[in-house]
Amino acid sequence: MSAIKTPPPNKLLTFGLVSSWYSSNIGVLLLNKYLLTNYGFKYPIFLTMCHMSSCALLSYIAIAWLKMVPLQVIRSRVQFVKISALSLIFCASVVSGNVSLRYLPVSFNQAVGATTPFFTAVFAYVMTLKMETWLTYVTLVPVVTGVVIASGAISCHFNAL
């Protein structure tokens, strides 16, 4: 029995997708920061609603009309509850991030976000008692160290003002 071979990934397409994802994330972050601080917009939850609604609409178009990925159905109540919990947590995360933009510089917001892989690995261990490879933890130490150093520099800068 032979294995089904998948075609090699198109490197240009992969680069384009990663670049557009990265650019759109930066664009949303900077636009939210501008609206909340410079423009005086006072509704970070409304921005989150717009963000989530746009994602839902574009996802629907990509799935139902463009057939980019197959439609998946929810198979059980348990699966629905798990998806709902994940959705609520993600929404709370985006709301918190938008609210924080009123008080924090974008650079600090991004620096704190860079620690996400470290805390994900730690909490995954706490919740499942399954460790990542030692190399994973070792490679995350410089990231967290850099964030701590950058946060201290940002903090000193704002205390000086």
PDB file of C-alpha atoms in Angstrom:
ATOM      1  CA  MET A   1       0.000   0.000   0.000  1.00  0.00           C
ATOM      2  CA  SER A   2       1.560   3.309  -1.031  1.00  0.00           C
ATOM      3  CA  ALA A   3       1.202   6.513   0.911  1.00  0.00           C
ATOM      4  CA  ILE A   4      -0.611   9.429  -0.656  1.00  0.00           C
ATOM      5  CA  LYS A   5       1.925  12.044  -1.609  1.00  0.00           C
ATOM      6  CA  THR A   6       1.064  15.655  -1.130  1.00  0.00           C
ATOM      7  CA  PRO A   7       2.569  18.240  -3.439  1.00  0.00           C
ATOM      8  CA  PRO A   8       5.362  20.352  -1.980  1.00  0.00           C
ATOM      9  CA  PRO A   9       4.157  23.665  -0.552  1.00  0.00           C
ATOM     10  CA  ASN A  10       4.472  26.676  -2.778  1.00  0.00           C
ATOM     11  CA  LYS A  11       7.087  28.797  -1.006  1.00  0.00           C
ATOM     12  CA  LEU A  12       5.929  32.029  -2.592  1.00  0.00           C
ATOM     13  CA  LEU A  13       2.316  31.391  -1.537  1.00  0.00           C
ATOM     14  CA  THR A  14       3.440  30.504   1.997  1.00  0.00           C
ATOM     15  CA  PHE A  15       5.552  33.654   2.208  1.00  0.00           C
ATOM     16  CA  GLY A  16       2.650  35.746   0.910  1.00  0.00           C
ATOM     17  CA  LEU A  17       0.191  34.277   3.407  1.00  0.00           C
ATOM     18  CA  VAL A  18       2.541  34.732   6.358  1.00  0.00           C
ATOM     19  CA  SER A  19       3.366  38.283   5.247  1.00  0.00           C
ATOM     20  CA  SER A  20      -0.286  39.226   4.848  1.00  0.00           C
ATOM     21  CA  TRP A  21      -1.173  37.694   8.236  1.00  0.00           C
ATOM     22  CA  TYR A  22       1.692  39.574   9.906  1.00  0.00           C
ATOM     23  CA  SER A  23       0.858  42.848   8.142  1.00  0.00           C
ATOM     24  CA  SER A  24      -2.843  42.627   8.925  1.00  0.00           C
ATOM     25  CA  ASN A  25      -2.121  41.951  12.613  1.00  0.00           C
ATOM     26  CA  ILE A  26       0.155  44.973  12.803  1.00  0.00           C
ATOM     27  CA  GLY A  27      -2.382  47.055  10.889  1.00  0.00           C
ATOM     28  CA  VAL A  28      -5.253  46.122  13.225  1.00  0.00           C
ATOM     29  CA  LEU A  29      -3.103  46.794  16.290  1.00  0.00           C
ATOM     30  CA  LEU A  30      -1.944  50.208  15.076  1.00  0.00           C
ATOM     31  CA  LEU A  31      -5.432  51.195  13.908  1.00  0.00           C
ATOM     32  CA  ASN A  32      -6.925  50.225  17.268  1.00  0.00           C
ATOM     33  CA  LYS A  33      -4.192  52.157  19.090  1.00  0.00           C
ATOM     34  CA  TYR A  34      -4.811  55.210  16.908  1.00  0.00           C
ATOM     35  CA  LEU A  35      -8.576  55.083  17.403  1.00  0.00           C
ATOM     36  CA  LEU A  36      -8.355  54.559  21.167  1.00  0.00           C
ATOM     37  CA  THR A  37      -5.662  57.101  22.009  1.00  0.00           C
ATOM     38  CA  ASN A  38      -5.170  59.705  19.281  1.00  0.00           C
ATOM     39  CA  TYR A  39      -8.744  59.866  18.001  1.00  0.00           C
ATOM     40  CA  GLY A  40     -10.325  59.524  21.449  1.00  0.00           C
ATOM     41  CA  PHE A  41     -12.589  56.586  20.591  1.00  0.00           C
ATOM     42  CA  LYS A  42     -13.935  55.250  23.906  1.00  0.00           C
ATOM     43  CA  TYR A  43     -15.359  51.842  22.966  1.00  0.00           C
ATOM     44  CA  PRO A  44     -12.732  49.065  22.831  1.00  0.00           C
ATOM     45  CA  ILE A  45     -15.439  46.387  23.068  1.00  0.00           C
ATOM     46  CA  PHE A  46     -17.075  47.811  19.925  1.00  0.00           C
ATOM     47  CA  LEU A  47     -13.725  47.512  18.132  1.00  0.00           C
ATOM     48  CA  THR A  48     -13.557  43.885  19.242  1.00  0.00           C
ATOM     49  CA  MET A  49     -17.078  43.290  17.939  1.00  0.00           C
ATOM     50  CA  CYS A  50     -16.101  44.759  14.562  1.00  0.00           C
ATOM     51  CA  HIS A  51     -12.965  42.607  14.507  1.00  0.00           C
ATOM     52  CA  MET A  52     -14.853  39.407  15.373  1.00  0.00           C
ATOM     53  CA  SER A  53     -17.697  40.141  12.940  1.00  0.00           C
ATOM     54  CA  SER A  54     -15.243  40.772  10.108  1.00  0.00           C
ATOM     55  CA  CYS A  55     -13.390  37.538  10.880  1.00  0.00           C
ATOM     56  CA  ALA A  56     -16.665  35.578  10.952  1.00  0.00           C
ATOM     57  CA  LEU A  57     -17.867  37.061   7.658  1.00  0.00           C
ATOM     58  CA  LEU A  58     -14.559  36.553   5.850  1.00  0.00           C
ATOM     59  CA  SER A  59     -14.276  33.010   7.222  1.00  0.00           C
ATOM     60  CA  TYR A  60     -17.769  32.221   5.978  1.00  0.00           C
ATOM     61  CA  ILE A  61     -16.898  33.554   2.523  1.00  0.00           C
ATOM     62  CA  ALA A  62     -13.658  31.545   2.459  1.00  0.00           C
ATOM     63  CA  ILE A  63     -15.437  28.331   3.525  1.00  0.00           C
ATOM     64  CA  ALA A  64     -18.880  28.498   1.876  1.00  0.00           C
ATOM     65  CA  TRP A  65     -18.182  30.392  -1.339  1.00  0.00           C
ATOM     66  CA  LEU A  66     -14.482  30.071  -2.111  1.00  0.00           C
ATOM     67  CA  LYS A  67     -14.238  26.488  -0.766  1.00  0.00           C
ATOM     68  CA  MET A  68     -10.743  27.179   0.609  1.00  0.00           C
ATOM     69  CA  VAL A  69     -11.274  24.612   3.373  1.00  0.00           C
ATOM     70  CA  PRO A  70     -14.065  22.079   3.871  1.00  0.00           C
ATOM     71  CA  LEU A  71     -17.058  22.961   6.027  1.00  0.00           C
ATOM     72  CA  GLN A  72     -16.934  21.161   9.349  1.00  0.00           C
ATOM     73  CA  VAL A  73     -20.020  20.430  11.393  1.00  0.00           C
ATOM     74  CA  ILE A  74     -20.266  20.335  15.163  1.00  0.00           C
ATOM     75  CA  ARG A  75     -20.849  16.705  16.090  1.00  0.00           C
ATOM     76  CA  SER A  76     -21.854  16.873  19.737  1.00  0.00           C
ATOM     77  CA  ARG A  77     -22.959  19.108  22.558  1.00  0.00           C
ATOM     78  CA  VAL A  78     -19.594  18.583  24.283  1.00  0.00           C
ATOM     79  CA  GLN A  79     -17.755  19.777  21.181  1.00  0.00           C
ATOM     80  CA  PHE A  80     -20.063  22.803  21.000  1.00  0.00           C
ATOM     81  CA  VAL A  81     -19.358  23.671  24.648  1.00  0.00           C
ATOM     82  CA  LYS A  82     -15.596  23.377  24.110  1.00  0.00           C
ATOM     83  CA  ILE A  83     -15.708  25.558  20.989  1.00  0.00           C
ATOM     84  CA  SER A  84     -17.888  28.117  22.805  1.00  0.00           C
ATOM     85  CA  ALA A  85     -15.517  28.247  25.774  1.00  0.00           C
ATOM     86  CA  LEU A  86     -12.538  28.744  23.472  1.00  0.00           C
ATOM     87  CA  SER A  87     -14.429  31.475  21.607  1.00  0.00           C
ATOM     88  CA  LEU A  88     -15.308  33.324  24.795  1.00  0.00           C
ATOM     89  CA  ILE A  89     -11.736  33.140  26.086  1.00  0.00           C
ATOM     90  CA  PHE A  90     -10.366  34.394  22.769  1.00  0.00           C
ATOM     91  CA  CYS A  91     -12.907  37.225  22.716  1.00  0.00           C
ATOM     92  CA  ALA A  92     -11.961  38.211  26.278  1.00  0.00           C
ATOM     93  CA  SER A  93      -8.307  38.170  25.228  1.00  0.00           C
ATOM     94  CA  VAL A  94      -8.955  40.495  22.279  1.00  0.00           C
ATOM     95  CA  VAL A  95     -11.100  42.820  24.425  1.00  0.00           C
ATOM     96  CA  SER A  96      -8.366  42.951  27.083  1.00  0.00           C
ATOM     97  CA  GLY A  97      -5.762  43.677  24.433  1.00  0.00           C
ATOM     98  CA  ASN A  98      -7.866  46.498  22.985  1.00  0.00           C
ATOM     99  CA  VAL A  99      -8.548  47.995  26.416  1.00  0.00           C
ATOM    100  CA  SER A 100      -4.834  47.835  27.252  1.00  0.00           C
ATOM    101  CA  LEU A 101      -4.002  49.830  24.108  1.00  0.00           C
ATOM    102  CA  ARG A 102      -5.560  52.888  25.754  1.00  0.00           C
ATOM    103  CA  TYR A 103      -2.901  52.770  28.479  1.00  0.00           C
ATOM    104  CA  LEU A 104       0.141  51.017  27.016  1.00  0.00           C
ATOM    105  CA  PRO A 105       2.436  51.730  24.090  1.00  0.00           C
ATOM    106  CA  VAL A 106       2.150  49.325  21.150  1.00  0.00           C
ATOM    107  CA  SER A 107       5.757  48.208  21.669  1.00  0.00           C
ATOM    108  CA  PHE A 108       5.027  47.086  25.236  1.00  0.00           C
ATOM    109  CA  ASN A 109       1.824  45.359  24.123  1.00  0.00           C
ATOM    110  CA  GLN A 110       3.784  43.425  21.500  1.00  0.00           C
ATOM    111  CA  ALA A 111       6.573  42.607  23.946  1.00  0.00           C
ATOM    112  CA  VAL A 112       4.115  41.110  26.403  1.00  0.00           C
ATOM    113  CA  GLY A 113       2.512  39.158  23.543  1.00  0.00           C
ATOM    114  CA  ALA A 114       5.917  37.663  22.724  1.00  0.00           C
ATOM    115  CA  THR A 115       5.805  35.776  26.042  1.00  0.00           C
ATOM    116  CA  THR A 116       2.698  33.839  24.952  1.00  0.00           C
ATOM    117  CA  PRO A 117       4.594  30.716  23.767  1.00  0.00           C
ATOM    118  CA  PHE A 118       6.434  30.487  27.096  1.00  0.00           C
ATOM    119  CA  PHE A 119       3.307  30.736  29.213  1.00  0.00           C
ATOM    120  CA  THR A 120       1.447  28.396  26.863  1.00  0.00           C
ATOM    121  CA  ALA A 121       4.135  25.739  27.419  1.00  0.00           C
ATOM    122  CA  VAL A 122       4.087  26.272  31.192  1.00  0.00           C
ATOM    123  CA  PHE A 123       0.278  26.197  31.502  1.00  0.00           C
ATOM    124  CA  ALA A 124       0.062  23.193  29.168  1.00  0.00           C
ATOM    125  CA  TYR A 125       2.350  21.353  31.570  1.00  0.00           C
ATOM    126  CA  VAL A 126       0.357  22.487  34.620  1.00  0.00           C
ATOM    127  CA  MET A 127      -2.944  21.412  33.051  1.00  0.00           C
ATOM    128  CA  THR A 128      -1.904  18.188  31.289  1.00  0.00           C
ATOM    129  CA  LEU A 129       1.304  17.235  33.137  1.00  0.00           C
ATOM    130  CA  LYS A 130       2.929  16.662  29.731  1.00  0.00           C
ATOM    131  CA  MET A 131       6.263  18.376  29.257  1.00  0.00           C
ATOM    132  CA  GLU A 132       7.548  19.825  26.027  1.00  0.00           C
ATOM    133  CA  THR A 133      11.052  18.884  24.974  1.00  0.00           C
ATOM    134  CA  TRP A 134      13.797  20.541  26.991  1.00  0.00           C
ATOM    135  CA  LEU A 135      14.875  22.363  23.821  1.00  0.00           C
ATOM    136  CA  THR A 136      11.487  24.126  23.701  1.00  0.00           C
ATOM    137  CA  TYR A 137      11.932  25.565  27.183  1.00  0.00           C
ATOM    138  CA  VAL A 138      15.579  26.478  26.540  1.00  0.00           C
ATOM    139  CA  THR A 139      14.689  28.398  23.368  1.00  0.00           C
ATOM    140  CA  LEU A 140      11.927  30.308  25.168  1.00  0.00           C
ATOM    141  CA  VAL A 141      14.226  31.586  27.940  1.00  0.00           C
ATOM    142  CA  PRO A 142      15.976  34.194  25.718  1.00  0.00           C
ATOM    143  CA  VAL A 143      12.580  35.401  24.484  1.00  0.00           C
ATOM    144  CA  VAL A 144      11.266  35.955  28.005  1.00  0.00           C
ATOM    145  CA  THR A 145      14.588  37.479  29.085  1.00  0.00           C
ATOM    146  CA  GLY A 146      14.428  39.905  26.158  1.00  0.00           C
ATOM    147  CA  VAL A 147      10.864  40.866  27.048  1.00  0.00           C
ATOM    148  CA  VAL A 148      11.865  41.499  30.670  1.00  0.00           C
ATOM    149  CA  ILE A 149      14.768  43.699  29.552  1.00  0.00           C
ATOM    150  CA  ALA A 150      12.608  45.559  27.014  1.00  0.00           C
ATOM    151  CA  SER A 151       9.819  46.019  29.572  1.00  0.00           C
ATOM    152  CA  GLY A 152      12.288  47.479  32.034  1.00  0.00           C
ATOM    153  CA  ALA A 153      13.580  49.885  29.381  1.00  0.00           C
ATOM    154  CA  ILE A 154      10.031  50.903  28.416  1.00  0.00           C
ATOM    155  CA  SER A 155       9.102  51.341  32.069  1.00  0.00           C
ATOM    156  CA  CYS A 156      12.185  53.501  32.721  1.00  0.00           C
ATOM    157  CA  HIS A 157      11.367  55.615  29.665  1.00  0.00           C
ATOM    158  CA  PHE A 158       7.822  56.335  30.836  1.00  0.00           C
ATOM    159  CA  ASN A 159       8.914  56.991  34.423  1.00  0.00           C
ATOM    160  CA  ALA A 160      11.355  59.572  33.099  1.00  0.00           C
ATOM    161  CA  LEU A 161       8.492  61.413  31.358  1.00  0.00           C
TER     162      LEU A 161
END
